[in-house]
Short mmCIF file of N, CA and C in Angstrom, two decimals:
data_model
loop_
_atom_site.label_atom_id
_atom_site.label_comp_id
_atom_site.label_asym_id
_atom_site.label_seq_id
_atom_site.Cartn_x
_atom_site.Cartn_y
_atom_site.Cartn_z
N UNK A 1 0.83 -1.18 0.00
CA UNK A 1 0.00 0.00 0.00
C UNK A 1 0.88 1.26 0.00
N UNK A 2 1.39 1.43 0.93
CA UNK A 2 2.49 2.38 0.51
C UNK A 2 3.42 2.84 -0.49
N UNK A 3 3.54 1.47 -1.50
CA UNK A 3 4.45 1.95 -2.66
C UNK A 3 3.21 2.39 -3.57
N UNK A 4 1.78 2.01 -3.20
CA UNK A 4 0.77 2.76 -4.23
C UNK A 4 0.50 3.97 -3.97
N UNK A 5 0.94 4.57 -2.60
CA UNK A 5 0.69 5.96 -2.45
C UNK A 5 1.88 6.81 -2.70
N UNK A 6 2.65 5.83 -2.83
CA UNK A 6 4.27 6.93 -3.31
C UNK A 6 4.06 6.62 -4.40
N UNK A 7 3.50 6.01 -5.26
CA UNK A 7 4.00 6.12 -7.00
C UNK A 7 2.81 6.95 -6.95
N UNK A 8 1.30 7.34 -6.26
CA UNK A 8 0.50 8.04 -6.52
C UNK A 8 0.48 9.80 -6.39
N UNK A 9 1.61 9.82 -5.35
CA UNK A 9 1.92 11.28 -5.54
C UNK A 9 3.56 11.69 -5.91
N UNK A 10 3.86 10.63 -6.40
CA UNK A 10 5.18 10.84 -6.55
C UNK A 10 5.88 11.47 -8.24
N UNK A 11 6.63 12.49 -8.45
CA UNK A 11 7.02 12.79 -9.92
C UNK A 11 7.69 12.39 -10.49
N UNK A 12 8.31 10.91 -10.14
CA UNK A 12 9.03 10.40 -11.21
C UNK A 12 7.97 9.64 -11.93
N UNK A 13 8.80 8.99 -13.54
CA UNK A 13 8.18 8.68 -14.27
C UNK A 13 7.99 7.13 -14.65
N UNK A 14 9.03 6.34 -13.77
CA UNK A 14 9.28 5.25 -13.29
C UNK A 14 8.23 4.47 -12.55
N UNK A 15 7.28 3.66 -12.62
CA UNK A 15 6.59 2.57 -12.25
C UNK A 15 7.21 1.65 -10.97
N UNK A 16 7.37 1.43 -9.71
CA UNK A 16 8.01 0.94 -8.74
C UNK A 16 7.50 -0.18 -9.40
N UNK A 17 8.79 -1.51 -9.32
CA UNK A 17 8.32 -2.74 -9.51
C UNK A 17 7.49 -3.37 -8.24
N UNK A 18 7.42 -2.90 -7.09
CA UNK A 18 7.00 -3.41 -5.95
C UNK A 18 4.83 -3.23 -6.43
N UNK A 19 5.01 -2.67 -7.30
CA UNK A 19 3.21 -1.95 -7.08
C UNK A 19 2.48 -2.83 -8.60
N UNK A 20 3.73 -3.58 -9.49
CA UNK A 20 3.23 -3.94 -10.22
C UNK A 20 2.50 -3.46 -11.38
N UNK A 21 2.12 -2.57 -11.60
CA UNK A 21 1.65 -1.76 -12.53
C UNK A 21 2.22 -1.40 -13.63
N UNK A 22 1.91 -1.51 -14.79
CA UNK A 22 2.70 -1.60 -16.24
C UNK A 22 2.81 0.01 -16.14
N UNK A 23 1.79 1.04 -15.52
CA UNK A 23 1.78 2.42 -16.23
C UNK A 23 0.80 3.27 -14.53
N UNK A 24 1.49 4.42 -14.48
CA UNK A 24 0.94 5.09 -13.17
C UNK A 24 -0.51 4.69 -13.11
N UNK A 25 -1.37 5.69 -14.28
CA UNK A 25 -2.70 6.01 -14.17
C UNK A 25 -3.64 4.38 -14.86
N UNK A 26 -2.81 3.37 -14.89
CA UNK A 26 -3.63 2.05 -15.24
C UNK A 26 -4.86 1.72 -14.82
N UNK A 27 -4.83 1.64 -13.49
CA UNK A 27 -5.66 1.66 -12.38
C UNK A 27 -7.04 2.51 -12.12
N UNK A 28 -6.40 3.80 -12.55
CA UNK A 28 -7.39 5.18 -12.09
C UNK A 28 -8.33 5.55 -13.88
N UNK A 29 -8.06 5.00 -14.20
CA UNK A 29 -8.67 5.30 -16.27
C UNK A 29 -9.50 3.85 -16.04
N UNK A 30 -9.68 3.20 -15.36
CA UNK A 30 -10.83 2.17 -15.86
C UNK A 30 -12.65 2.47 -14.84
N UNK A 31 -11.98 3.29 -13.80
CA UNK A 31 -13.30 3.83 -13.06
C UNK A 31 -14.44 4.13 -13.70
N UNK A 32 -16.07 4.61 -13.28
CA UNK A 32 -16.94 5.46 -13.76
C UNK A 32 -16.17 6.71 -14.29
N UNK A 33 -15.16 7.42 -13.24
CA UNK A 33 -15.01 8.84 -13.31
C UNK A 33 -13.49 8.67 -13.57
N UNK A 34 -12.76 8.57 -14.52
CA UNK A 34 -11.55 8.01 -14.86
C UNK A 34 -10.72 9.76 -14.52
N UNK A 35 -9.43 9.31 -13.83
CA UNK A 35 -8.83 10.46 -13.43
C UNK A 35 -7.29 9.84 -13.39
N UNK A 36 -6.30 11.01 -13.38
CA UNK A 36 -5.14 10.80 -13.45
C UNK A 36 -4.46 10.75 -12.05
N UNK A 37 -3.06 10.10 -12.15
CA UNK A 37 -2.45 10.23 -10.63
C UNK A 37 -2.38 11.36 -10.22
N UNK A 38 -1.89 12.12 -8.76
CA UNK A 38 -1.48 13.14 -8.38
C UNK A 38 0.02 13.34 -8.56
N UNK A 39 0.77 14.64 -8.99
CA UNK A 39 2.03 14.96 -8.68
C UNK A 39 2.74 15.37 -7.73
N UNK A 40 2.06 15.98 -6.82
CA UNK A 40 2.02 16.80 -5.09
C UNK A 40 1.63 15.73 -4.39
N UNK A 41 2.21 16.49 -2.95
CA UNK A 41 1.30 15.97 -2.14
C UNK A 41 0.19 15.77 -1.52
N UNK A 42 -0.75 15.01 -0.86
CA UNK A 42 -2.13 15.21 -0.54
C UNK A 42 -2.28 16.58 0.46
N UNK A 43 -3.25 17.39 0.10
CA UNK A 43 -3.92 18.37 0.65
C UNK A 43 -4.91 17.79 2.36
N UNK A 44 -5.50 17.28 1.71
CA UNK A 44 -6.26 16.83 2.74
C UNK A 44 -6.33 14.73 3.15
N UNK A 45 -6.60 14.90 3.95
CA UNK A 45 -6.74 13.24 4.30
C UNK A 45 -7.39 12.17 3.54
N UNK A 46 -8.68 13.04 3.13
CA UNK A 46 -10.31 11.81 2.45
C UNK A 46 -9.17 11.94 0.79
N UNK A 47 -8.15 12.33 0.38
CA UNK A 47 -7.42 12.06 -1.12
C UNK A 47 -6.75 10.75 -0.59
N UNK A 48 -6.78 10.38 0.26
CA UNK A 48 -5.85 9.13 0.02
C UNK A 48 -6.98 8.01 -0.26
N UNK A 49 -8.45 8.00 -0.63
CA UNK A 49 -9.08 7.59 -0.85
C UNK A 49 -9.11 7.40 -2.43
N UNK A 50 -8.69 8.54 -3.21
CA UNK A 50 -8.08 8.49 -4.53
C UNK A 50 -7.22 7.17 -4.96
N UNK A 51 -6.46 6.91 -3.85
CA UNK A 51 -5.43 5.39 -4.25
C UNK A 51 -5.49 4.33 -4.38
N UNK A 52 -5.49 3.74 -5.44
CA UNK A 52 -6.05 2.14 -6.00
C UNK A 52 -5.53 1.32 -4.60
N UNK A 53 -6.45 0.66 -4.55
CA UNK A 53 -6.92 -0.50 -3.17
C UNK A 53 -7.37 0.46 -1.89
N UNK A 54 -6.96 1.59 -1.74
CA UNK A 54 -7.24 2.09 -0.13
C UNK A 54 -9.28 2.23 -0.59
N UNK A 55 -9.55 1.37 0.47
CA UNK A 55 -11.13 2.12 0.59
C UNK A 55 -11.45 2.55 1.52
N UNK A 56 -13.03 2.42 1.66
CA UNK A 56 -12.99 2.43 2.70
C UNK A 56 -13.03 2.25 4.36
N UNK A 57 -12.91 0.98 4.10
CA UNK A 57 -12.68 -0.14 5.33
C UNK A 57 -11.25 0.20 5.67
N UNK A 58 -10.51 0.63 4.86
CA UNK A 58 -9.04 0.89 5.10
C UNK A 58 -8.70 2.38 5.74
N UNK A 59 -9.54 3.19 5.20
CA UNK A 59 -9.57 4.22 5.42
C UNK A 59 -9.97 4.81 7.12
N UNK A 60 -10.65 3.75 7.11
CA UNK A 60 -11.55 3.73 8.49
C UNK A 60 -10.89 3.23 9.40
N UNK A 61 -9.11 2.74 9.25
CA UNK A 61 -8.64 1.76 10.13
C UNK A 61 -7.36 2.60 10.47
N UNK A 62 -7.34 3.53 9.56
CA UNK A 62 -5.43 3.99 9.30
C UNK A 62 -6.08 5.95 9.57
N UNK A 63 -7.08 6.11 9.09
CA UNK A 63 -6.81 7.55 9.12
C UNK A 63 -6.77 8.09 10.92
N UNK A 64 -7.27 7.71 11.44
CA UNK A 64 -7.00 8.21 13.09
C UNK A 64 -5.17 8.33 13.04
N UNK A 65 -4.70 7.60 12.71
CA UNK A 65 -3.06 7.68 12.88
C UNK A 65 -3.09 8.47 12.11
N UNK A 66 -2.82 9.29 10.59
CA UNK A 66 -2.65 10.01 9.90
C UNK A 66 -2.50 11.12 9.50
N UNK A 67 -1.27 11.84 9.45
CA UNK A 67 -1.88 13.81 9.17
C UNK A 67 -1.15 14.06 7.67
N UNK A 68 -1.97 14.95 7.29
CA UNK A 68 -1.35 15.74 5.95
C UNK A 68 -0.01 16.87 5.98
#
């Protein structure tokens, strides 16, 4: 999960082999609402909801630990 949130806000152009993914935005282009990765960092907390696998059962388990 973590290497999906560092290749998700991260600016290189490099694919971590750890996350598996042939291409950044693979993941995020097959949705209803197809959107690209982020280049920055998250603004607010509910964006890490943006990241392929975090939902929100996950969200609900990790964000009490969490700050932006």
């Amino acid at each position: 999960m973590a290497y999906l949130i560092k290749d998700f806000i991260g600016r290189n152009k490099r694919v971590s082999p750890q996350t598996g993914l042939s291409d950044f935005n693979e993941k995020y282009q097959d949705g209803k609402f197809p959107y690209k990765k982020r280049d920055y960092p998250f603004d607010f907390l509910d964006q890490l909801k943006l990241v392929y696998l975090w939902d929100h059962e996950v969200h609900a388990v990790f964000s009490p630990y969490l700050t932006v």
